[in-house]
């Protein structure tokens, strides 16, 4: 025979189990919402997006199973968990997710075109910048405004016309015809073409009085030296003599080794930060130095390394 005490104990155990399941639901919802913040980060990479878009549906599915447990859906704390789940679900379907996917696809397509197609490089870099700008602007406000949706549609339509989807890049066929090129893109392409033409002669002389292209690697008694024009080496030695150093600068005997690589160090001229890019030819090294700008005030140095 069931006594009132037994009934009370059974109800207490049921309430404890319900509380335990609600805590599990809250933990799942909180972690899922935290993952959803990845989809509002304008600097999110393709790996980040893949992780978030995989884990959020798993979290939503786990929460849905917990909500079917007895007493969980009716619990007083459940609405808080539901609000976290709704936040994660909105992040998964928000325009920012498609923009970030397009931005990462554009970055990959631009990197593949950096050395052989200025138009595609500039266009896809611009698409990436616009996508990330829209995500950043929208994340600083509450929700997406009407003009945000219009701008998002415009940049995704531009990407689609050039064969770029939210997932991959499909090169256009030659007989498909070329879509119209925005004016600012055409200007940047022309600027890069001009720089590429200048850099065809080779690395630029480091003497500020010269700055001509086609400099050669030099070395002094320590085995180190800047890139200088052959006509600037005597002047550089004269400057060294005036400062009390031995005038030992000369062109590297035999020239740069055939297996040498050219390392371009890009540094922040007004703060911390630097990065290094390795190039196979002096032309590509100089072009990289003049076109890659990771900082607002970017400076560069080029040196030769024999490491392939």
Coordinates of C-alpha atoms in Angstrom, one line a residue:
X1 CA 0.0 0.0 0.0
X2 CA 1.4 3.4 -1.0
X3 CA 1.6 5.8 1.9
X4 CA 1.6 9.6 1.7
X5 CA 5.2 9.5 2.6
X6 CA 6.0 7.3 -0.3
X7 CA 4.1 9.6 -2.6
X8 CA 6.0 12.6 -1.3
X9 CA 9.3 10.8 -1.8
X10 CA 8.3 9.9 -5.4
X11 CA 7.3 13.4 -6.2
X12 CA 10.5 14.7 -4.7
X13 CA 12.6 12.3 -6.8
X14 CA 10.6 13.4 -9.9
X15 CA 11.1 17.1 -9.2
X16 CA 14.9 16.5 -8.7
X17 CA 15.1 14.6 -12.0
X18 CA 13.2 17.4 -13.7
X19 CA 15.6 20.0 -12.2
X20 CA 18.5 18.0 -13.4
X21 CA 17.2 17.8 -16.9
X22 CA 16.5 21.5 -16.9
X23 CA 20.1 22.2 -15.9
X24 CA 21.3 20.0 -18.7
X25 CA 19.0 21.9 -21.1
X26 CA 20.3 25.3 -19.8
X27 CA 23.9 24.1 -20.2
X28 CA 23.3 22.9 -23.8
X29 CA 21.4 26.1 -24.7
X30 CA 24.1 28.4 -23.2
X31 CA 26.9 26.6 -25.0
X32 CA 25.0 26.6 -28.3
X33 CA 24.3 30.3 -28.1
X34 CA 28.0 30.9 -27.4
X35 CA 28.9 29.0 -30.6
X36 CA 26.4 31.1 -32.4
X37 CA 28.5 34.2 -31.7
X38 CA 31.1 32.8 -34.1
X39 CA 28.6 33.6 -36.9
X40 CA 28.6 37.3 -36.0
X41 CA 32.4 37.6 -36.0
X42 CA 33.5 39.4 -39.2
X43 CA 37.0 37.7 -38.9
X44 CA 35.6 34.2 -38.7
X45 CA 37.5 31.7 -41.0
X46 CA 36.1 28.9 -43.1
X47 CA 37.0 26.5 -40.3
X48 CA 35.1 28.6 -37.7
X49 CA 32.0 28.7 -39.9
X50 CA 32.1 25.0 -40.6
X51 CA 32.4 24.3 -36.9
X52 CA 29.5 26.6 -35.9
X53 CA 27.2 25.4 -38.6
X54 CA 27.8 21.8 -37.6
X55 CA 27.6 22.2 -33.8
X56 CA 24.6 24.5 -33.6
X57 CA 22.1 22.0 -35.2
X58 CA 23.5 19.3 -32.9
X59 CA 22.9 21.6 -29.9
X60 CA 19.4 22.4 -31.1
X61 CA 18.6 18.7 -31.6
X62 CA 19.9 17.8 -28.1
X63 CA 17.8 20.6 -26.6
X64 CA 14.7 19.4 -28.5
X65 CA 15.2 15.9 -27.0
X66 CA 15.6 17.3 -23.5
X67 CA 12.4 19.3 -23.9
X68 CA 10.4 16.1 -24.4
X69 CA 11.4 14.9 -20.9
X70 CA 8.6 15.0 -18.3
X71 CA 8.2 18.5 -16.7
X72 CA 11.0 20.1 -18.6
X73 CA 8.9 22.2 -21.1
X74 CA 6.7 23.5 -18.3
X75 CA 9.6 24.3 -15.9
X76 CA 9.9 28.0 -14.8
X77 CA 13.6 28.1 -15.9
X78 CA 12.9 26.7 -19.4
X79 CA 12.1 30.1 -21.0
X80 CA 15.6 31.3 -20.3
X81 CA 17.1 28.3 -22.1
X82 CA 14.7 28.8 -25.0
X83 CA 15.9 32.4 -25.4
X84 CA 19.5 31.1 -25.8
X85 CA 18.3 28.5 -28.3
X86 CA 16.4 31.1 -30.3
X87 CA 19.6 33.3 -30.4
X88 CA 21.6 30.4 -31.8
X89 CA 19.0 29.5 -34.3
X90 CA 18.7 33.1 -35.5
X91 CA 22.5 33.3 -35.9
X92 CA 22.4 30.1 -38.0
X93 CA 19.9 31.6 -40.5
X94 CA 21.0 35.2 -40.4
X95 CA 22.4 36.9 -43.5
X96 CA 25.8 37.2 -41.7
X97 CA 26.3 33.4 -42.1
X98 CA 25.9 33.5 -45.9
X99 CA 28.1 36.6 -46.0
X100 CA 30.9 35.0 -44.0
X101 CA 30.7 31.9 -46.2
X102 CA 30.9 34.1 -49.3
X103 CA 33.8 36.1 -47.7
X104 CA 35.9 32.9 -47.1
X105 CA 35.2 31.5 -50.5
X106 CA 36.2 34.9 -52.0
X107 CA 39.4 34.9 -49.9
X108 CA 40.3 31.5 -51.3
X109 CA 39.5 32.5 -54.9
X110 CA 41.5 35.8 -54.5
X111 CA 44.5 33.9 -53.1
X112 CA 44.4 31.5 -56.1
X113 CA 44.4 34.5 -58.5
X114 CA 46.9 36.7 -56.8
X115 CA 49.8 36.1 -59.2
X116 CA 48.0 35.5 -62.5
X117 CA 44.8 37.5 -62.7
X118 CA 44.6 41.0 -61.2
X119 CA 41.0 41.4 -62.1
X120 CA 39.8 38.4 -60.2
X121 CA 42.2 39.1 -57.3
X122 CA 40.9 42.7 -56.9
X123 CA 37.3 41.7 -57.4
X124 CA 37.2 38.8 -54.9
X125 CA 39.2 40.8 -52.4
X126 CA 36.7 43.6 -52.6
X127 CA 33.8 41.1 -52.2
X128 CA 35.4 39.7 -49.1
X129 CA 36.0 43.1 -47.6
X130 CA 32.4 44.2 -48.3
X131 CA 31.0 40.9 -46.8
X132 CA 33.0 41.3 -43.6
X133 CA 32.2 45.0 -43.4
X134 CA 28.5 44.2 -43.5
X135 CA 28.8 41.5 -40.8
X136 CA 30.7 43.9 -38.6
X137 CA 28.3 46.8 -39.1
X138 CA 25.2 44.6 -38.4
X139 CA 26.8 43.0 -35.3
X140 CA 27.2 46.4 -33.8
X141 CA 23.5 47.0 -33.9
X142 CA 20.5 45.0 -32.8
X143 CA 19.3 42.9 -35.8
X144 CA 19.5 43.6 -39.5
X145 CA 18.0 46.8 -40.9
X146 CA 16.3 47.0 -44.3
X147 CA 19.3 48.6 -46.0
X148 CA 21.6 45.8 -44.6
X149 CA 19.5 43.2 -46.3
X150 CA 19.7 45.2 -49.6
X151 CA 23.4 45.6 -49.3
X152 CA 23.8 41.9 -48.5
X153 CA 21.8 40.9 -51.5
X154 CA 23.8 43.2 -53.8
X155 CA 27.2 41.9 -52.8
X156 CA 26.0 38.2 -53.0
X157 CA 24.5 38.9 -56.4
X158 CA 27.8 40.4 -57.6
X159 CA 29.6 37.3 -56.3
X160 CA 27.2 35.0 -58.0
X161 CA 27.6 36.8 -61.3
X162 CA 31.4 36.0 -61.1
X163 CA 30.8 32.3 -60.3
X164 CA 31.3 32.7 -56.5
X165 CA 28.8 31.0 -54.3
X166 CA 28.6 30.8 -50.5
X167 CA 30.5 27.6 -50.6
X168 CA 32.8 27.4 -53.6
X169 CA 34.2 29.3 -56.6
X170 CA 33.3 28.0 -60.1
X171 CA 35.3 29.8 -62.8
X172 CA 33.3 31.3 -65.6
X173 CA 33.7 29.8 -69.1
X174 CA 35.1 32.1 -71.8
X175 CA 31.9 32.0 -73.9
X176 CA 29.8 33.1 -70.9
X177 CA 30.7 36.7 -71.4
X178 CA 32.2 39.0 -68.8
X179 CA 29.9 40.7 -66.3
X180 CA 30.2 44.5 -66.0
X181 CA 33.2 45.6 -63.9
X182 CA 32.5 48.2 -61.2
X183 CA 34.5 51.4 -61.8
X184 CA 36.5 51.2 -58.6
X185 CA 37.5 47.7 -59.4
X186 CA 38.7 48.7 -62.9
X187 CA 40.8 51.5 -61.3
X188 CA 42.4 49.2 -58.8
X189 CA 43.2 46.6 -61.5
X190 CA 44.8 49.3 -63.6
X191 CA 46.9 50.4 -60.6
X192 CA 48.1 46.8 -60.0
X193 CA 48.9 46.4 -63.7
X194 CA 51.1 49.5 -63.6
X195 CA 52.9 48.2 -60.5
X196 CA 53.4 44.8 -62.1
X197 CA 54.9 46.5 -65.1
X198 CA 57.3 48.5 -62.9
X199 CA 58.3 45.4 -61.0
X200 CA 59.2 43.5 -64.1
X201 CA 62.7 44.9 -63.9
X202 CA 63.2 43.4 -60.5
X203 CA 63.7 44.7 -56.9
X204 CA 63.8 48.4 -56.3
X205 CA 67.0 50.1 -55.1
X206 CA 66.9 50.9 -51.4
X207 CA 68.8 54.2 -51.8
X208 CA 66.2 57.0 -51.4
X209 CA 68.1 59.1 -53.9
X210 CA 67.6 56.5 -56.6
X211 CA 64.7 54.0 -56.0
X212 CA 65.2 52.6 -59.5
X213 CA 64.1 49.0 -60.3
X214 CA 66.5 46.2 -61.2
X215 CA 68.8 46.4 -58.1
X216 CA 71.2 43.6 -57.3
X217 CA 71.9 41.9 -54.0
X218 CA 75.1 43.3 -52.3
X219 CA 77.2 42.2 -49.4
X220 CA 79.9 43.7 -47.2
X221 CA 82.6 42.0 -45.1
X222 CA 79.9 40.5 -42.9
X223 CA 78.1 38.9 -45.8
X224 CA 75.1 41.2 -45.6
X225 CA 74.0 44.2 -47.6
X226 CA 71.0 46.0 -49.2
X227 CA 69.6 45.8 -52.7
X228 CA 71.3 48.5 -54.8
X229 CA 71.7 49.5 -58.4
X230 CA 75.2 48.8 -59.7
X231 CA 75.7 52.6 -60.2
X232 CA 74.7 53.2 -56.5
X233 CA 77.2 50.8 -55.0
X234 CA 80.1 53.4 -55.2
X235 CA 77.9 56.1 -53.7
X236 CA 76.8 53.7 -50.9
X237 CA 80.5 52.9 -50.1
X238 CA 81.3 56.6 -50.0
X239 CA 78.5 57.1 -47.5
X240 CA 79.9 54.3 -45.4
X241 CA 83.4 55.8 -45.5
X242 CA 81.9 59.2 -44.4
X243 CA 80.4 57.4 -41.4
X244 CA 83.6 55.7 -40.5
X245 CA 82.8 52.2 -41.9
X246 CA 84.9 50.2 -44.4
X247 CA 83.7 50.7 -48.0
X248 CA 83.4 47.0 -48.6
X249 CA 79.9 46.8 -50.3
X250 CA 79.9 44.9 -53.5
X251 CA 77.5 42.9 -55.7
X252 CA 77.1 39.3 -54.5
X253 CA 79.8 37.3 -56.5
X254 CA 78.0 35.1 -59.1
X255 CA 74.7 36.8 -58.3
X256 CA 71.8 35.3 -56.4
X257 CA 71.8 31.4 -56.3
X258 CA 69.3 29.8 -58.6
X259 CA 67.6 28.0 -55.8
X260 CA 67.3 31.2 -53.7
X261 CA 64.0 32.5 -52.4
X262 CA 63.1 36.1 -51.7
X263 CA 61.5 36.8 -48.3
X264 CA 59.4 40.0 -48.0
X265 CA 59.0 41.2 -44.4
X266 CA 56.0 43.5 -44.1
X267 CA 56.0 45.5 -40.8
X268 CA 53.9 48.0 -39.1
X269 CA 55.6 51.3 -39.3
X270 CA 53.6 52.9 -36.5
X271 CA 53.1 50.0 -34.1
X272 CA 53.6 46.3 -33.4
X273 CA 53.0 43.6 -36.0
X274 CA 54.8 42.0 -39.0
X275 CA 54.4 39.1 -41.4
X276 CA 56.7 37.5 -43.9
X277 CA 55.9 36.3 -47.4
X278 CA 58.3 34.1 -49.4
X279 CA 58.4 34.6 -53.2
X280 CA 60.3 32.6 -55.9
X281 CA 61.4 35.5 -58.0
X282 CA 62.6 39.1 -57.4
X283 CA 59.7 40.5 -59.6
X284 CA 57.1 38.7 -57.4
X285 CA 58.8 39.8 -54.2
X286 CA 58.8 43.5 -55.3
X287 CA 55.2 43.3 -56.5
X288 CA 54.2 41.7 -53.1
X289 CA 56.0 44.4 -51.2
X290 CA 54.2 47.2 -53.1
X291 CA 50.7 45.7 -53.1
X292 CA 50.2 43.7 -49.9
X293 CA 49.2 46.1 -47.1
X294 CA 48.4 44.3 -43.9
X295 CA 48.8 47.5 -41.8
X296 CA 47.8 51.1 -42.2
X297 CA 51.4 52.2 -42.3
X298 CA 53.2 49.2 -43.9
X299 CA 56.9 49.2 -44.6
X300 CA 58.9 46.3 -46.1
X301 CA 62.3 44.8 -46.4
X302 CA 63.4 42.1 -48.9
X303 CA 66.2 39.7 -48.3
X304 CA 67.5 36.5 -50.0
X305 CA 67.3 33.1 -48.4
X306 CA 68.8 29.9 -49.8
X307 CA 66.1 27.8 -48.1
X308 CA 63.7 26.5 -50.8

